[in-house]
XYZ file of C-alpha atoms in Angstrom:
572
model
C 45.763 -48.833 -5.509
C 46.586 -45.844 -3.754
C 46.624 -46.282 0.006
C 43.823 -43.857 1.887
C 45.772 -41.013 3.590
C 43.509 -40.906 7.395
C 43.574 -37.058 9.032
C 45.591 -36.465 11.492
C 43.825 -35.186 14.789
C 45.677 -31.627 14.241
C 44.192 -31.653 10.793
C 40.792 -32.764 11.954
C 40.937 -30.136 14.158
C 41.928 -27.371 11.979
C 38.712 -28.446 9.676
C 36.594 -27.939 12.722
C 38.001 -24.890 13.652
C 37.094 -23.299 9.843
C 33.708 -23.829 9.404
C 30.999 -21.363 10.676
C 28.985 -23.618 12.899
C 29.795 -23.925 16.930
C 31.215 -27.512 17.161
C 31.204 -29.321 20.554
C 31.680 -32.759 22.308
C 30.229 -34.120 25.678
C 31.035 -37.198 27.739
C 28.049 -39.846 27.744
C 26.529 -37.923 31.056
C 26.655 -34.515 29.113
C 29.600 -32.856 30.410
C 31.340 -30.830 27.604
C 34.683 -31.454 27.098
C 35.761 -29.817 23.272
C 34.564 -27.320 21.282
C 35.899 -25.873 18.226
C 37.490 -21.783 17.693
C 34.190 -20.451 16.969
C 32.646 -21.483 20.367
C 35.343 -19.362 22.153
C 34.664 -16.583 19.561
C 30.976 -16.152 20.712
C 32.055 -15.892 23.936
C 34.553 -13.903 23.790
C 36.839 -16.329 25.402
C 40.752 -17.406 24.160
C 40.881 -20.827 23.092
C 42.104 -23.374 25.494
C 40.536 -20.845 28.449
C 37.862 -22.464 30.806
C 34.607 -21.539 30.484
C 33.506 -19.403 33.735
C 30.307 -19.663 33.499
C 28.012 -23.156 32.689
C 26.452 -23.371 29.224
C 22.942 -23.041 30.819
C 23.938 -19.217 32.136
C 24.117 -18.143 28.670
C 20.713 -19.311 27.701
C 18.019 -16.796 27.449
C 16.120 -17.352 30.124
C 12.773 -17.876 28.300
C 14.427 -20.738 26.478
C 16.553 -22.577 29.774
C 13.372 -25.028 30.829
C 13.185 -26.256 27.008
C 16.224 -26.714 26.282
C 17.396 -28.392 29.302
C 14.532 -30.968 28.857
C 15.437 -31.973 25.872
C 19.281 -32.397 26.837
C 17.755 -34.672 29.719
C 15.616 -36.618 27.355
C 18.435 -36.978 24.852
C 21.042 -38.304 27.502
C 18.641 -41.155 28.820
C 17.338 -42.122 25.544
C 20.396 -41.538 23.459
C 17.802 -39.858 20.940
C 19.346 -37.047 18.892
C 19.247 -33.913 20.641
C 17.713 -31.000 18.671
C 16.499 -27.725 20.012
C 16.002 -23.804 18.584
C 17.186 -21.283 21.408
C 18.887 -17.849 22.274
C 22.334 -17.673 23.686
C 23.723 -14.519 24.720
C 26.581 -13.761 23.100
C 30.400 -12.102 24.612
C 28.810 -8.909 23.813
C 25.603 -9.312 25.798
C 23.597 -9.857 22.686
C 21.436 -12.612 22.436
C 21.331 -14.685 19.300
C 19.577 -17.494 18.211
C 20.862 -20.443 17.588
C 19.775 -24.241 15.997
C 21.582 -26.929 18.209
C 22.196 -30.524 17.052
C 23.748 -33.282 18.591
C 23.973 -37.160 18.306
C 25.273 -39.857 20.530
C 28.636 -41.641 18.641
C 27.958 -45.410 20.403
C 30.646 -47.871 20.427
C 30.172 -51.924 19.218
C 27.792 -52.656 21.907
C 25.648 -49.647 21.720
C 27.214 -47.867 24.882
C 27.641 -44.037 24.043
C 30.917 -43.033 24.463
C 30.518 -39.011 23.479
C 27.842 -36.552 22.092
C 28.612 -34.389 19.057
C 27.351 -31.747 18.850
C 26.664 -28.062 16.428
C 24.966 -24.935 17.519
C 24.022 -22.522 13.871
C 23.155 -19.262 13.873
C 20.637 -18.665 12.418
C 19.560 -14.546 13.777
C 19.447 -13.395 10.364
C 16.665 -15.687 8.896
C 14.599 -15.190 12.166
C 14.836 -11.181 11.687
C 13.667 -11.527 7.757
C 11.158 -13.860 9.092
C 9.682 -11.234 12.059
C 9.995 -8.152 8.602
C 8.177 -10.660 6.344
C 5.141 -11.413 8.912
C 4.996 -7.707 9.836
C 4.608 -6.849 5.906
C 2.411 -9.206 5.529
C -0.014 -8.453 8.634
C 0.164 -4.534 7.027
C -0.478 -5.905 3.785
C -3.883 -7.378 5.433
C -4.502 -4.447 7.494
C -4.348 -2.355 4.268
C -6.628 -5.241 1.999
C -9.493 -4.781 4.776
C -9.079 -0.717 4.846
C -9.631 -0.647 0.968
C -12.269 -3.400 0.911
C -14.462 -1.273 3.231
C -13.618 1.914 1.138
C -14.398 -0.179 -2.017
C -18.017 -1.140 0.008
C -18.944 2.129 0.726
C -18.231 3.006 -2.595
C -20.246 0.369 -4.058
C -23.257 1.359 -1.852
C -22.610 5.371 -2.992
C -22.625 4.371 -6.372
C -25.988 2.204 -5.841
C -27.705 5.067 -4.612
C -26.352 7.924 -7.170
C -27.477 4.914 -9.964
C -30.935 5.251 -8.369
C -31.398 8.393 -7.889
C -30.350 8.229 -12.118
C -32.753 5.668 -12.793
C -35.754 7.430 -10.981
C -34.372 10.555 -13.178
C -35.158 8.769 -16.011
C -38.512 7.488 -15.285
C -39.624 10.914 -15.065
C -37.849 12.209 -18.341
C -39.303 9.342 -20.103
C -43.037 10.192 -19.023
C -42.140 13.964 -20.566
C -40.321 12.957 -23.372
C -42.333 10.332 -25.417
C -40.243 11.028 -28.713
C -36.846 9.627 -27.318
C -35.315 8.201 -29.803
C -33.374 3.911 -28.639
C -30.260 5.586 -29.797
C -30.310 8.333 -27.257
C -31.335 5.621 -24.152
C -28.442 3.370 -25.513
C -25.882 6.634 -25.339
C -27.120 7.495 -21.498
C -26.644 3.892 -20.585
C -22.989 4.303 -21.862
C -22.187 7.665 -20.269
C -23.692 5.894 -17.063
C -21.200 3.294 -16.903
C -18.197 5.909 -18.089
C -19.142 7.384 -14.684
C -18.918 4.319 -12.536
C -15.938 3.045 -14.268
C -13.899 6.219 -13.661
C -15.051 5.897 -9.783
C -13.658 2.750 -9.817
C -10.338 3.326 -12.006
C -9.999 6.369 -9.283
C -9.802 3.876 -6.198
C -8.546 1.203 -7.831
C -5.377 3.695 -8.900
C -5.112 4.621 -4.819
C -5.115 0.611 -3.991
C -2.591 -0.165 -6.745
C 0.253 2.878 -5.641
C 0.037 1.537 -1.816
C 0.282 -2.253 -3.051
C 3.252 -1.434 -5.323
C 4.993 -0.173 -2.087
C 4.606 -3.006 -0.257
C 4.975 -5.280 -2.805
C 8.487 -3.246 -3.409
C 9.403 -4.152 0.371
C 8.469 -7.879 0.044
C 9.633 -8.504 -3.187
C 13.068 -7.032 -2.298
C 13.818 -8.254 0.866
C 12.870 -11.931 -0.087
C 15.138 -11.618 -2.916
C 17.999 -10.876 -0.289
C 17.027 -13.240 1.775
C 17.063 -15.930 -1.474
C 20.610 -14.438 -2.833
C 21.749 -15.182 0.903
C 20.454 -19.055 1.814
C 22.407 -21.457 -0.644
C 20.001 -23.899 -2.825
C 19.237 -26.908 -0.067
C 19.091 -24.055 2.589
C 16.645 -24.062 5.631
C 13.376 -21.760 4.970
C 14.843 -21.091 0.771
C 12.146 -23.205 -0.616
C 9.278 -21.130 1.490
C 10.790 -17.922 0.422
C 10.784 -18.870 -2.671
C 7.266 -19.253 -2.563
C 7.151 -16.115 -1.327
C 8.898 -14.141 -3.967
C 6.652 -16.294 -6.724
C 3.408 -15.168 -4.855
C 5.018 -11.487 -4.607
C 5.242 -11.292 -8.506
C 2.080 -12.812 -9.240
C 0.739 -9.918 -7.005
C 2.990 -7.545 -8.566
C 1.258 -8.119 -12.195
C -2.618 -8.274 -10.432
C -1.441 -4.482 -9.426
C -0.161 -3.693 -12.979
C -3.440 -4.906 -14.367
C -4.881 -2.372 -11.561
C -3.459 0.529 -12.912
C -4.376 -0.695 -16.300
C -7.662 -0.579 -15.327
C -7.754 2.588 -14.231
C -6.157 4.379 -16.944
C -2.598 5.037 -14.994
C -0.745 2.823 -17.128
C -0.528 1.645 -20.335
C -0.171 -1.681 -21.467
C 2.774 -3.443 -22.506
C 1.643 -5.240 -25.158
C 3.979 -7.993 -27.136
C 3.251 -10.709 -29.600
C 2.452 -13.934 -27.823
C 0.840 -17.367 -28.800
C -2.814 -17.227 -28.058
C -2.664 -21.196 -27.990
C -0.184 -21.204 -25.201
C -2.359 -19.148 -23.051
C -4.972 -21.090 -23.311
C -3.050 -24.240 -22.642
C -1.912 -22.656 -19.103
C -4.944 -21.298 -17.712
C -6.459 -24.552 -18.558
C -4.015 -26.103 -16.565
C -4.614 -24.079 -13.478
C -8.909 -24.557 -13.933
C -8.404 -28.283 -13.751
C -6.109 -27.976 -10.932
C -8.782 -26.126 -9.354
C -11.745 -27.068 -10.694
C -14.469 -29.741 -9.450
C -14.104 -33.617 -10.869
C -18.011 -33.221 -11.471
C -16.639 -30.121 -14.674
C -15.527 -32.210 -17.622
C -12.615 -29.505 -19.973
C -12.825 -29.934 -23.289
C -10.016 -28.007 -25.164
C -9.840 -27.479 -29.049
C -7.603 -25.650 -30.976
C -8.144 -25.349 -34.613
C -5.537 -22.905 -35.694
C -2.905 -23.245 -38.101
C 0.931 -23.011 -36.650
C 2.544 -19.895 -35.902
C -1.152 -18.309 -36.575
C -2.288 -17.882 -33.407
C -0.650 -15.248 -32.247
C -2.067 -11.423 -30.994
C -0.330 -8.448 -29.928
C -1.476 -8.699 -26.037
C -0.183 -8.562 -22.388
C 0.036 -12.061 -21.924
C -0.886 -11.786 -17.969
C -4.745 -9.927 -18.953
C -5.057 -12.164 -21.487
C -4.661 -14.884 -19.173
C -6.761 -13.321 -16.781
C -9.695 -13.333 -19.289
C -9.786 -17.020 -19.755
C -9.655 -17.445 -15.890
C -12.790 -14.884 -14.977
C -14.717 -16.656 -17.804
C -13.810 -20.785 -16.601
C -14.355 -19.891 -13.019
C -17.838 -17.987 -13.871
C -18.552 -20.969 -16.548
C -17.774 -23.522 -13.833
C -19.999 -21.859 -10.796
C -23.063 -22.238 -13.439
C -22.289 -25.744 -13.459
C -22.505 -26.079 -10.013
C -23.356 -28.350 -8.032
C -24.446 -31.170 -10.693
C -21.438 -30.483 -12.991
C -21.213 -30.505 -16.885
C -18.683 -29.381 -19.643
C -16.795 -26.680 -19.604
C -15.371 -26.519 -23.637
C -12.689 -23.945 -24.763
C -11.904 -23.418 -28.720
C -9.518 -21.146 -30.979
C -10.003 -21.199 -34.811
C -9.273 -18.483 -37.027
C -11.599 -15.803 -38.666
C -10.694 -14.762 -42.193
C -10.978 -10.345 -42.609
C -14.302 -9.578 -43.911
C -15.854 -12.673 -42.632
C -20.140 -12.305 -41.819
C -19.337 -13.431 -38.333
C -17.423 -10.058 -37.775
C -20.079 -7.523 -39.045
C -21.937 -7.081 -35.469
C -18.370 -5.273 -34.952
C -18.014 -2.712 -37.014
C -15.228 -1.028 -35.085
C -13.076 -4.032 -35.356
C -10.158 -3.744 -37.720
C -10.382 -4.926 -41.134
C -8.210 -7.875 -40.618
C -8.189 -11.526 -39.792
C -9.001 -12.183 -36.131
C -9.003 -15.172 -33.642
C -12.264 -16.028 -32.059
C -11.864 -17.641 -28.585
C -14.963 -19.103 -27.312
C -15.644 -20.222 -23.765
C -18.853 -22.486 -23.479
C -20.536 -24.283 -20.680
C -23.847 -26.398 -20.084
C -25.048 -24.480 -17.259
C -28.402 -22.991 -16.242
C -28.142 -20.198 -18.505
C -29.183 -16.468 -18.346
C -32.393 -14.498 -19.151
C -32.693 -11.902 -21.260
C -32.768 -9.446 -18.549
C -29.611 -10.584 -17.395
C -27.346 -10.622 -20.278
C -28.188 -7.115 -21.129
C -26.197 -6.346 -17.885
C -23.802 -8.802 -17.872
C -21.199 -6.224 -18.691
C -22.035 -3.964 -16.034
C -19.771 -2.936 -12.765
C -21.010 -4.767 -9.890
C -23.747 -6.561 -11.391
C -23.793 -10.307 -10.398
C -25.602 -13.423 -10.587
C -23.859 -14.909 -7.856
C -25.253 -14.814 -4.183
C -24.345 -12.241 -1.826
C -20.022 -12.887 -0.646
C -19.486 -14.610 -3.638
C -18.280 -12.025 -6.428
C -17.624 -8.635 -6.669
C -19.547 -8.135 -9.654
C -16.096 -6.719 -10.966
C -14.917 -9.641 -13.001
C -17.159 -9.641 -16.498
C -16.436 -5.435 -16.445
C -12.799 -5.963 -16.333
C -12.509 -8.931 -18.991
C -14.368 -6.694 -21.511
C -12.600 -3.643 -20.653
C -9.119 -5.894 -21.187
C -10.488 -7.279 -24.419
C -11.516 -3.722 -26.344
C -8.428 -2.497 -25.227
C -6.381 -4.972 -27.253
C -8.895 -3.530 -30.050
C -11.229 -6.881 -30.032
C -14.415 -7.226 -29.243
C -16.853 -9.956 -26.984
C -20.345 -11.087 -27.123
C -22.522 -13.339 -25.149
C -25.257 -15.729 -26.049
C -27.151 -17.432 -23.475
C -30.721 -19.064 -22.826
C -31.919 -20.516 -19.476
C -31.368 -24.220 -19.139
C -29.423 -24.353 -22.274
C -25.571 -23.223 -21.336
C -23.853 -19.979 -22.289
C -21.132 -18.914 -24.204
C -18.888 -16.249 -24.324
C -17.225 -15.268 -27.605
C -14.015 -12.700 -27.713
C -12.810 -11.690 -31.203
C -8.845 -10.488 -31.286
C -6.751 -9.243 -34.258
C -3.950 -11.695 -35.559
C -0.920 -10.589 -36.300
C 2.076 -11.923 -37.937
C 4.607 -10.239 -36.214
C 7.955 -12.343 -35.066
C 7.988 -13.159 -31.192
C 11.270 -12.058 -29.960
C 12.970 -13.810 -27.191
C 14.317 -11.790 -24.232
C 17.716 -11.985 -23.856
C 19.259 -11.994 -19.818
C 21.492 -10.034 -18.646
C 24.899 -11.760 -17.031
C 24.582 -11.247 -13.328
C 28.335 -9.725 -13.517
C 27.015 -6.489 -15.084
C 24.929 -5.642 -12.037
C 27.799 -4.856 -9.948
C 29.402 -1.610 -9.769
C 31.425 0.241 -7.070
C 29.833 4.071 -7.555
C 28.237 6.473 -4.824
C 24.888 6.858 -5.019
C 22.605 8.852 -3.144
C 18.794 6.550 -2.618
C 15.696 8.950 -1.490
C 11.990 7.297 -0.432
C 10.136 8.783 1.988
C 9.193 5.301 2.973
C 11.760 4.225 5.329
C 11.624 0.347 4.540
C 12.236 1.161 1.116
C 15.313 3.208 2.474
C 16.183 0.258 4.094
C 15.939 -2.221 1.507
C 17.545 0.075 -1.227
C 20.773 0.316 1.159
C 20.866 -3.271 1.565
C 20.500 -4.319 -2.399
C 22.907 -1.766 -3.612
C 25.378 -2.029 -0.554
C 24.851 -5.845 -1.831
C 25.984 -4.886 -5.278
C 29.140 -3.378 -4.139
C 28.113 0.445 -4.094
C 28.419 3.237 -1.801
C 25.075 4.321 -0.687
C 23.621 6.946 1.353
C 19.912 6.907 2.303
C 17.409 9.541 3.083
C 13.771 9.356 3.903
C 12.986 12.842 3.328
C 13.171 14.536 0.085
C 13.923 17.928 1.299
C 17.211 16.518 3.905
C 17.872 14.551 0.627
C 18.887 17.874 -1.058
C 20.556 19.000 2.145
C 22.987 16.356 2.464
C 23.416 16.986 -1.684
C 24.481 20.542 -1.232
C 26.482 19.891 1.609
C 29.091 18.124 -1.651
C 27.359 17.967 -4.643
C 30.396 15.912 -6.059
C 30.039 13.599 -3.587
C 27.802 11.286 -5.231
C 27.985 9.705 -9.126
C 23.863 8.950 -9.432
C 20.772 9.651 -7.085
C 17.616 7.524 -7.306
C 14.324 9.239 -5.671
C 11.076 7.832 -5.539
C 8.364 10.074 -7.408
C 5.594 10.552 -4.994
C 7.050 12.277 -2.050
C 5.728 15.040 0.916
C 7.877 18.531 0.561
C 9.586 18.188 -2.581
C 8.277 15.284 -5.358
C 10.975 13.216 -6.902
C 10.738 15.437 -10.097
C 11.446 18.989 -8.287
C 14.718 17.008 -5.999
C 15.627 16.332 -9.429
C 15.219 19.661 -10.398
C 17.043 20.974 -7.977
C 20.142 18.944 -8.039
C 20.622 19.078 -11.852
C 20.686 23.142 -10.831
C 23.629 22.570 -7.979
C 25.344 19.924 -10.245
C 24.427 19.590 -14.285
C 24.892 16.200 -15.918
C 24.648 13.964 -12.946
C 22.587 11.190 -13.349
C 18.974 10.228 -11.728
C 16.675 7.549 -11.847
C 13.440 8.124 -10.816
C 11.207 5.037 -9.102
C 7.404 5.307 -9.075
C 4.252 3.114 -8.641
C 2.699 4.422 -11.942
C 4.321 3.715 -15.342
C 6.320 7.024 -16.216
C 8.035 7.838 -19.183
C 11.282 10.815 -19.527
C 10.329 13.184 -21.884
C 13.138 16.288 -22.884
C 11.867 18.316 -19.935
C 12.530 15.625 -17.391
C 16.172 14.490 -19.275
C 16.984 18.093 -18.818
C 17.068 17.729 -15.107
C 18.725 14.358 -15.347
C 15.970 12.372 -15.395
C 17.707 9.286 -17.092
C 15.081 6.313 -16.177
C 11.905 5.380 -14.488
C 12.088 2.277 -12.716
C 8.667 0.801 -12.135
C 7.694 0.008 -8.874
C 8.282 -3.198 -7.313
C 11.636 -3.774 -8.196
C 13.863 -6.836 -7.083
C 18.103 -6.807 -6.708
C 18.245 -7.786 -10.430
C 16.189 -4.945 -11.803
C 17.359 -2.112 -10.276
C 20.887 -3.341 -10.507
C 20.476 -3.570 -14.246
C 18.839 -0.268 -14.624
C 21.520 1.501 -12.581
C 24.506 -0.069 -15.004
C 22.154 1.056 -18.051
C 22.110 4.730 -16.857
C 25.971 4.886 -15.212
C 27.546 3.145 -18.841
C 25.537 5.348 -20.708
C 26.600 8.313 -19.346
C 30.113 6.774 -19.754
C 29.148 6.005 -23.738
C 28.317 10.151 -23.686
C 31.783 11.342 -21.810
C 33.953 8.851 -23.803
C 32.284 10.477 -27.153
C-alpha cells in the first residue's frame, strides 16, 4: 500500500495562494492573523506587509452595522459566519463580495481559529441590476401596448357600429340582397379588423424582439460564464428558457400579422398533442378528467406545420374547453385518426386539398353555445368569457394558424350538451430530418468586425458576445458615425453587421454605402422581421439576415457561415 504523501505547509500555502477566492484565518476572538496572495492583491498591499487600516475601514459603509453583527454573533455562538457586503478595493472601487467562515474546534469543542473566504461576486450582481432593469422596461412597454391595444379595441367597436347601423339602413332599401352578398360583407368586415390588428400587433412584435435580443443575449453570457453547480446558473437558466419561449410567442406575432412567413417543417402531429397535454394537466383543475386517443397509424401522423402554432392551437382550445367546464368539472377528450382523400366528412371544405388529412378534435362536456354564438365564435374580440378574462383574440388566431397550414376548422355546439372543435390538416409523407449541431469550435474566429444598432444595449451586448468569441469589434450606435468611422479605413474591418431599422441611414443604405467605398466586403444584416437577400441586396454585400433575438451561438454561427464562404469564393 502506498504510504499517503501529507502537504507540506509551503505547499498548502502555495494552493491557497492560486485560487481566486480571498482566503483568511482569525484567532478564536476574531483577530486575523493569515490571509492568502489575493487578499493583499485587493488591497493593493505586498504580501507579508501589515495591514494599515482594520478590515471594518474597508467596508462600505452601508454594509459595516450588518456585517459586524454577524461577526459578533458568529464568535459567541461559534455558528458559521456568512454575510454579502461591499469592500472597497486598492483602487477605491467598491466591490461586492460573499464572505464565509467556520470555526475549526479542537477535541473538546474549544475553537482554536476561524477560516475564512471572501468571493467576488460584482459581476453577477451587475447582470442581475441589467436583467431587472430589462425586465421592469419590458413591463413598462407590456402596459403601453395593452392600453394602445384597448383603445384600439374600443375604436374598432365603434367603427363596427357605425357598420352595423350602415347596414340596417341598406337592408330596409335593398330588399333583393342576395345571403351570398351579406356573407361576403361579413368577410371584408373582419379583413378590416384583422389588418388593424396584424398592424399593431407587427409594432408590439419589432419592440419585443429588441428586448428579447438584450435578455436573451446577456443571459447567455452570463450562463457561458457561471460553471454548472454555480450560484444564480439555475435561475438564469430559467431565464433564458422563458426568453425563448417569448421569443417564438413574438414570431407567431409577426405571423399573425403578415410580416413573416412561416417556417413550416414536417413534424409528428401525435407528439404535439402528447406535450400540450402534458402542460393542460399540469395546469388544469383535478375536477377536468383528459382523455387522449390517438388512432393513427405509425409514421402517419405527420403535417407540414410550425410545430410552436400548432402547439398553440391545442392550448387556446383545452384552456377555452376547460373554462366551460368550470366550476363543476367534466371531460376534456382529445383524438387524432386519419381521413382518407375524398372522404364525405371533407366536402363542407371544398378548398381543402384533394388529399388525405388528419382530423384533430377537441371535445368537452361543458355548457355549450347557442346558435347566436357560434356564428361568431371566429370573430376578433368576441368572447364568452366575463369581462378581464380573455381578449377575445384566442379562437381568431387558432383559425387564422390553421387555414394557413391550408386546413380547415369547424365547430359544433348545443347548450348543455358540450362542444367540439374539429381542425382538418393535410398529411404528408415527407421524411423528418434531424438538425444537425454545429461544434462550438467553429464559432470562434479572430476577424475585425465593425457591429452597428442604434440601440445602445444591443451595442453593448454585440461587443461583449463577439469580443467573447475572440474577434475584434468596434461598435457604433449611429448608422451615419457607423459609415464615418468606415471611411476613415475602409480596410480596416473584414465584415460589418447593422441592424435594419435604423434613424439617418437604414441598415440597407449603410450597406449601400460601404459596398461603394469597399466592394466585396461582407455584411450581415439583423432585423426584427424575417428578411430574405435577394440579387439587389447581395450586390451591396448583403450576405445574411440574422433574425432578431439572437443568442452567442447564433450569431457566432452565422458570422463563420458568411466569413468561410467568402473564403470558399477567394480560394476558387
Amino acid at each position: 500500500m502506498t504510504d499517503i504523501v501529507h502537504p507540506t505547509e509551503e505547499l498548502c500555502r502555495f494552493i491557497i495562494d492560486t485560487i481566486p477566492q480571498i482566503v483568511w484565518t482569525a484567532t478564536p476572538d476574531g483577530a486575523q492573523d493569515f490571509a492568502n496572495l489575493r487578499w493583499y492583491e485587493f488591497n493593493g498591499l505586498t504580501p507579508g506587509e501589515p495591514d494599515p487600516e482594520p478590515w471594518r475601514s474597508i467596508i462600505h459603509p452601508d454594509d459595516v452595522t450588518i456585517t459586524a453583527e454577524k461577526w459578533k454573533h458568529s464568535l459567541e455562538t461559534g455558528e458559521p459566519y456568512s454575510c454579502l457586503h461591499r469592500n472597497r478595493r486598492f483602487d477605491g472601487e467598491y466591490r461586492w463580495v460573499l464572505s464565509r467562515a467556520v470555526a475549526q474546534k479542537d477535541a473538546d469543542g474549544r475553537i482554536v481559529r476561524w477560516i475564512g473566504s471572501g468571493t467576488d461576486i460584482t459581476e453577477q450582481k451587475v447582470a442581475e441590476a441589467e436583467l431587472i432593469k430589462y425586465r421592469d422596461h419590458l413591463e413598462d412597454l407590456v402596459r403601453e401596448r395593452t392600453e394602445e391595444l384597448v383603445a384600439a379595441k374600443e375604436r374598432a367597436e365603434v367603427a363596427t357600429r357605425a357598420v352595423l347601423e350602415a347596414n340596417d339602413l341598406l337592408e330596409m332599401r335593398v330588399e333583393a340582397r342576395t345571403a351570398e352578398l351579406r356573407k361576403t360583407e361579413k368577410e371584408l368586415r373582419q379583413a378590416q379588423k384583422m389588418e388593424a390588428i396584424g398592424t399593431l400587433a407587427a409594432g408590439i412584435a419589432h419592440d419585443f424582439n429588441n428586448i428579447l435580443t438584450s435578455i436573451l443575449g446577456f443571459t447567455d453570457m452570463v450562463l457561458h460564464k457561471v460553471p454548472e453547480g454555480g450560484v444564480g446558473r439555475a435561475e438564469m437558466q430559467q431565464v433564458f428558457t422563458a426568453a425563448q419561449r417569448a421569443a417564438d410567442l413574438v414570431r407567431q406575432i409577426l405571423s399573425f400579422s403578415r410580416h413573416t412567413e412561416q417556417e413550416r417543417k414536417p413534424v409528428h402531429l401525435a407528439a404535439i398533442i402528447d406535450d400540450a397535454c402534458r402542460l393542460l394537466r399540469s395546469s388544469l383543475p383535478t375536477s377536468i378528467a383528459m382523455v387522449k386517443e390517438v388512432a393513427v397509424t405509425p409514421d402517419a401522423d405527420k403535417v407540414l406545420a410550425d410545430p410552436t402554432q400548432l402547439h398553440q392551437v391545442l392550448m387556446n382550445l383545452g384552456t377555452n374547453a376547460a373554462h366551460a367546464m368550470l366550476p363543476e368539472g367534466g371531460a376534456l377528450t382529445v383524438s387524432l385518426r386519419e381521413v382518407a382523400a375524398g372522404s364525405p366528412e371533407l366536402a363542407p371544405f371544398p378548398f381543402l386539398a384533394p388529399v388525405p388529412h388528419l382530423h384533430l378534435t377537441v371535445r368537452d362536456t361543458g355548457r355549450g353555445m347557442e346558435s347566436r354564438m357560434l356564428e361568431r365564435i371566429f370573430d376578433p374580440y368576441f368572447t364568452t368569457k366575463p369581462a378581464g378574462e380573455g381578449t377575445g383574440l384566442g379562437l381568431a388566431v387558432v383559425q387564422g394558424i390553421v387555414k394557413n397550414h391550408g386546413g380547415a376548422i369547424a365547430v359544433h355546439s348545443e347548450p348543455g350538451r358540450g362542444t367540439c372543435f374539429e381542425v382538418f390538416l393535410p398529411a404528408v409523407s415527407l421524411e423528418i430530418e434531424r438538425e444537425e449541431e454545429v461544434p462550438e469550435q467553429l464559432l470562434q474566429g479572430s476577424e475585425r468586425i465593425l457591429f452597428v444598432d442604434d440601440e445602445e444595449s444591443l451595442t453593448v451586448l454585440g461587443q461583449g458576445i463577439l469580443e467573447s468569441l475572440g474577434y475584434s469589434v468596434v461598435t457604433s450606435s449611429n448608422s451615419v458615425g457607423a459609415l464615418d468611422i468606415f471611411r476613415a479605413d475602409p480596410s480596416r474591418f473584414d465584415l460589418v453587421i447593422t441592424d435594419l431599422t435604423m434613424p439617418g441611414l437604414s441598415g440597407k443604405s449603410l450597406a449601400k454605402e460601404i459596398s461603394a467605398l469597399r466592394p466585396g466586403l461582407p455584411i450581415i444584416l439583423c432585423t426584427g422581421f424575417k428578411e430574405t437577400v435577394d440579387d439587389r441586396d447581395a450586390e451591396y454585400g448583403i450576405r445574411a439576415c440574422l433574425m432578431k433575438p439572437y443568442t452567442l451561438r447564433s450569431l457566432g454561427r452565422t458570422i463563420r457561415q458568411v466569413l468561410e464562404r467568402k473564403g470558399a469564393i477567394k480560394e476558387g
